Amino acid sequence: MGVITSLALVLLVLLILVTGKDTFSIFGGLILNFILIFMVIILISLGTSPLLTAFIFGLIILALIIFFSQ
């Protein structure tokens, strides 16, 4: 088990202890945000417009945050 996996498990256990039933929606939103930010980095490194990419993915991340806060 790697360091990242260990830290993710510790985060999951602490989220279960603190938030209870909302844990999996919070953890899912966190994972989706990480994937989207990783995609932004890849797209910018491939030569797409940084401002346009950041604006579009910023709106997507904002929509995910609003959706998961319900």
Short mmCIF file of N, CA and C in Angstrom, two decimals:
data_model
loop_
_atom_site.label_atom_id
_atom_site.label_comp_id
_atom_site.label_asym_id
_atom_site.label_seq_id
_atom_site.Cartn_x
_atom_site.Cartn_y
_atom_site.Cartn_z
N MET A 1 0.85 -1.17 0.00
CA MET A 1 0.00 0.00 0.00
C MET A 1 0.89 1.24 0.00
N GLY A 2 0.62 2.13 -0.95
CA GLY A 2 1.43 3.33 -1.07
C GLY A 2 1.00 4.42 -0.11
N VAL A 3 1.76 5.48 -0.13
CA VAL A 3 1.50 6.60 0.76
C VAL A 3 0.18 7.28 0.40
N ILE A 4 -0.07 7.48 -0.89
CA ILE A 4 -1.31 8.14 -1.32
C ILE A 4 -2.53 7.33 -0.92
N THR A 5 -2.46 6.01 -1.09
CA THR A 5 -3.57 5.14 -0.72
C THR A 5 -3.80 5.18 0.79
N SER A 6 -2.73 5.16 1.55
CA SER A 6 -2.85 5.23 3.01
C SER A 6 -3.49 6.55 3.45
N LEU A 7 -3.06 7.65 2.85
CA LEU A 7 -3.63 8.95 3.20
C LEU A 7 -5.09 9.04 2.79
N ALA A 8 -5.46 8.45 1.66
CA ALA A 8 -6.86 8.45 1.22
C ALA A 8 -7.72 7.65 2.18
N LEU A 9 -7.21 6.53 2.68
CA LEU A 9 -7.96 5.73 3.64
C LEU A 9 -8.13 6.46 4.97
N VAL A 10 -7.08 7.15 5.41
CA VAL A 10 -7.17 7.93 6.64
C VAL A 10 -8.19 9.05 6.47
N LEU A 11 -8.18 9.72 5.31
CA LEU A 11 -9.16 10.77 5.03
C LEU A 11 -10.57 10.20 5.03
N LEU A 12 -10.76 9.04 4.42
CA LEU A 12 -12.08 8.41 4.37
C LEU A 12 -12.58 8.07 5.77
N VAL A 13 -11.71 7.51 6.61
CA VAL A 13 -12.11 7.16 7.99
C VAL A 13 -12.46 8.41 8.78
N LEU A 14 -11.65 9.45 8.65
CA LEU A 14 -11.95 10.70 9.37
C LEU A 14 -13.24 11.35 8.87
N LEU A 15 -13.49 11.28 7.57
CA LEU A 15 -14.74 11.82 7.05
C LEU A 15 -15.94 11.04 7.58
N ILE A 16 -15.79 9.73 7.70
CA ILE A 16 -16.88 8.91 8.25
C ILE A 16 -17.14 9.31 9.70
N LEU A 17 -16.08 9.52 10.46
CA LEU A 17 -16.25 9.90 11.86
C LEU A 17 -16.88 11.28 12.03
N VAL A 18 -16.51 12.22 11.17
CA VAL A 18 -16.97 13.60 11.33
C VAL A 18 -18.33 13.82 10.69
N THR A 19 -18.52 13.38 9.45
CA THR A 19 -19.73 13.74 8.72
C THR A 19 -20.80 12.66 8.71
N GLY A 20 -20.43 11.44 8.95
CA GLY A 20 -21.43 10.36 8.98
C GLY A 20 -21.96 10.01 7.61
N LYS A 21 -23.25 10.29 7.36
CA LYS A 21 -23.90 9.83 6.13
C LYS A 21 -23.47 10.59 4.88
N ASP A 22 -22.94 11.80 5.02
CA ASP A 22 -22.53 12.59 3.86
C ASP A 22 -21.13 12.27 3.36
N THR A 23 -20.48 11.31 3.96
CA THR A 23 -19.08 11.01 3.67
C THR A 23 -18.85 10.68 2.21
N PHE A 24 -19.67 9.82 1.64
CA PHE A 24 -19.38 9.33 0.31
C PHE A 24 -19.65 10.38 -0.76
N SER A 25 -20.61 11.27 -0.54
CA SER A 25 -20.81 12.35 -1.50
C SER A 25 -19.65 13.35 -1.42
N ILE A 26 -19.15 13.62 -0.23
CA ILE A 26 -18.00 14.52 -0.07
C ILE A 26 -16.76 13.91 -0.71
N PHE A 27 -16.53 12.63 -0.45
CA PHE A 27 -15.35 11.95 -0.99
C PHE A 27 -15.46 11.83 -2.51
N GLY A 28 -16.65 11.55 -3.01
CA GLY A 28 -16.85 11.47 -4.46
C GLY A 28 -16.62 12.81 -5.14
N GLY A 29 -17.10 13.88 -4.52
CA GLY A 29 -16.87 15.21 -5.07
C GLY A 29 -15.39 15.57 -5.06
N LEU A 30 -14.70 15.17 -4.02
CA LEU A 30 -13.27 15.44 -3.94
C LEU A 30 -12.51 14.70 -5.04
N ILE A 31 -12.87 13.45 -5.28
CA ILE A 31 -12.22 12.67 -6.32
C ILE A 31 -12.51 13.25 -7.71
N LEU A 32 -13.78 13.63 -7.95
CA LEU A 32 -14.12 14.23 -9.24
C LEU A 32 -13.39 15.55 -9.46
N ASN A 33 -13.27 16.38 -8.44
CA ASN A 33 -12.53 17.63 -8.57
C ASN A 33 -11.06 17.38 -8.87
N PHE A 34 -10.48 16.38 -8.23
CA PHE A 34 -9.08 16.04 -8.49
C PHE A 34 -8.91 15.59 -9.93
N ILE A 35 -9.83 14.77 -10.43
CA ILE A 35 -9.74 14.29 -11.82
C ILE A 35 -9.87 15.46 -12.79
N LEU A 36 -10.80 16.38 -12.52
CA LEU A 36 -10.98 17.53 -13.41
C LEU A 36 -9.76 18.44 -13.42
N ILE A 37 -9.17 18.69 -12.26
CA ILE A 37 -7.98 19.53 -12.21
C ILE A 37 -6.82 18.85 -12.92
N PHE A 38 -6.72 17.55 -12.79
CA PHE A 38 -5.68 16.79 -13.51
C PHE A 38 -5.89 16.91 -15.02
N MET A 39 -7.16 16.85 -15.47
CA MET A 39 -7.46 17.00 -16.89
C MET A 39 -7.10 18.40 -17.39
N VAL A 40 -7.32 19.42 -16.57
CA VAL A 40 -6.94 20.78 -16.95
C VAL A 40 -5.43 20.88 -17.16
N ILE A 41 -4.67 20.29 -16.27
CA ILE A 41 -3.21 20.32 -16.39
C ILE A 41 -2.77 19.62 -17.67
N ILE A 42 -3.38 18.47 -17.97
CA ILE A 42 -3.01 17.75 -19.18
C ILE A 42 -3.38 18.55 -20.43
N LEU A 43 -4.59 19.12 -20.46
CA LEU A 43 -5.00 19.89 -21.64
C LEU A 43 -4.13 21.12 -21.86
N ILE A 44 -3.77 21.81 -20.79
CA ILE A 44 -2.90 22.99 -20.93
C ILE A 44 -1.52 22.58 -21.42
N SER A 45 -1.01 21.45 -20.92
CA SER A 45 0.31 20.99 -21.37
C SER A 45 0.30 20.54 -22.82
N LEU A 46 -0.88 20.15 -23.35
CA LEU A 46 -0.98 19.75 -24.75
C LEU A 46 -1.13 20.94 -25.70
N GLY A 47 -1.29 22.15 -25.15
CA GLY A 47 -1.29 23.33 -25.98
C GLY A 47 -2.62 24.03 -26.13
N THR A 48 -3.64 23.65 -25.39
CA THR A 48 -4.90 24.37 -25.48
C THR A 48 -4.77 25.71 -24.75
N SER A 49 -5.70 26.59 -25.02
CA SER A 49 -5.68 27.92 -24.41
C SER A 49 -5.86 27.81 -22.90
N PRO A 50 -4.92 28.30 -22.11
CA PRO A 50 -5.04 28.18 -20.65
C PRO A 50 -6.25 28.93 -20.08
N LEU A 51 -6.53 30.11 -20.61
CA LEU A 51 -7.66 30.88 -20.08
C LEU A 51 -8.99 30.23 -20.40
N LEU A 52 -9.15 29.77 -21.63
CA LEU A 52 -10.39 29.12 -22.02
C LEU A 52 -10.58 27.80 -21.27
N THR A 53 -9.52 27.03 -21.15
CA THR A 53 -9.59 25.75 -20.44
C THR A 53 -9.91 25.96 -18.97
N ALA A 54 -9.25 26.92 -18.34
CA ALA A 54 -9.50 27.19 -16.92
C ALA A 54 -10.92 27.71 -16.71
N PHE A 55 -11.42 28.54 -17.63
CA PHE A 55 -12.77 29.07 -17.50
C PHE A 55 -13.81 27.96 -17.62
N ILE A 56 -13.67 27.11 -18.63
CA ILE A 56 -14.65 26.03 -18.84
C ILE A 56 -14.63 25.04 -17.68
N PHE A 57 -13.44 24.60 -17.28
CA PHE A 57 -13.37 23.64 -16.19
C PHE A 57 -13.70 24.27 -14.85
N GLY A 58 -13.48 25.58 -14.72
CA GLY A 58 -13.91 26.27 -13.51
C GLY A 58 -15.41 26.25 -13.35
N LEU A 59 -16.12 26.44 -14.47
CA LEU A 59 -17.58 26.35 -14.43
C LEU A 59 -18.05 24.93 -14.11
N ILE A 60 -17.37 23.94 -14.66
CA ILE A 60 -17.74 22.55 -14.39
C ILE A 60 -17.51 22.21 -12.92
N ILE A 61 -16.39 22.64 -12.38
CA ILE A 61 -16.09 22.37 -10.97
C ILE A 61 -17.07 23.10 -10.07
N LEU A 62 -17.43 24.33 -10.43
CA LEU A 62 -18.42 25.08 -9.66
C LEU A 62 -19.76 24.36 -9.65
N ALA A 63 -20.17 23.83 -10.81
CA ALA A 63 -21.43 23.09 -10.89
C ALA A 63 -21.37 21.83 -10.03
N LEU A 64 -20.24 21.13 -10.02
CA LEU A 64 -20.10 19.93 -9.18
C LEU A 64 -20.16 20.29 -7.70
N ILE A 65 -19.54 21.38 -7.32
CA ILE A 65 -19.56 21.79 -5.91
C ILE A 65 -20.99 22.12 -5.48
N ILE A 66 -21.71 22.83 -6.34
CA ILE A 66 -23.09 23.16 -6.00
C ILE A 66 -23.94 21.89 -5.94
N PHE A 67 -23.73 20.96 -6.88
CA PHE A 67 -24.50 19.72 -6.89
C PHE A 67 -24.23 18.88 -5.64
N PHE A 68 -22.97 18.75 -5.24
CA PHE A 68 -22.64 17.91 -4.10
C PHE A 68 -22.92 18.58 -2.76
N SER A 69 -23.19 19.88 -2.75
CA SER A 69 -23.49 20.54 -1.48
C SER A 69 -24.95 20.35 -1.07
N GLN A 70 -25.76 19.85 -1.93
CA GLN A 70 -27.19 19.64 -1.63
C GLN A 70 -27.39 18.47 -0.71
#
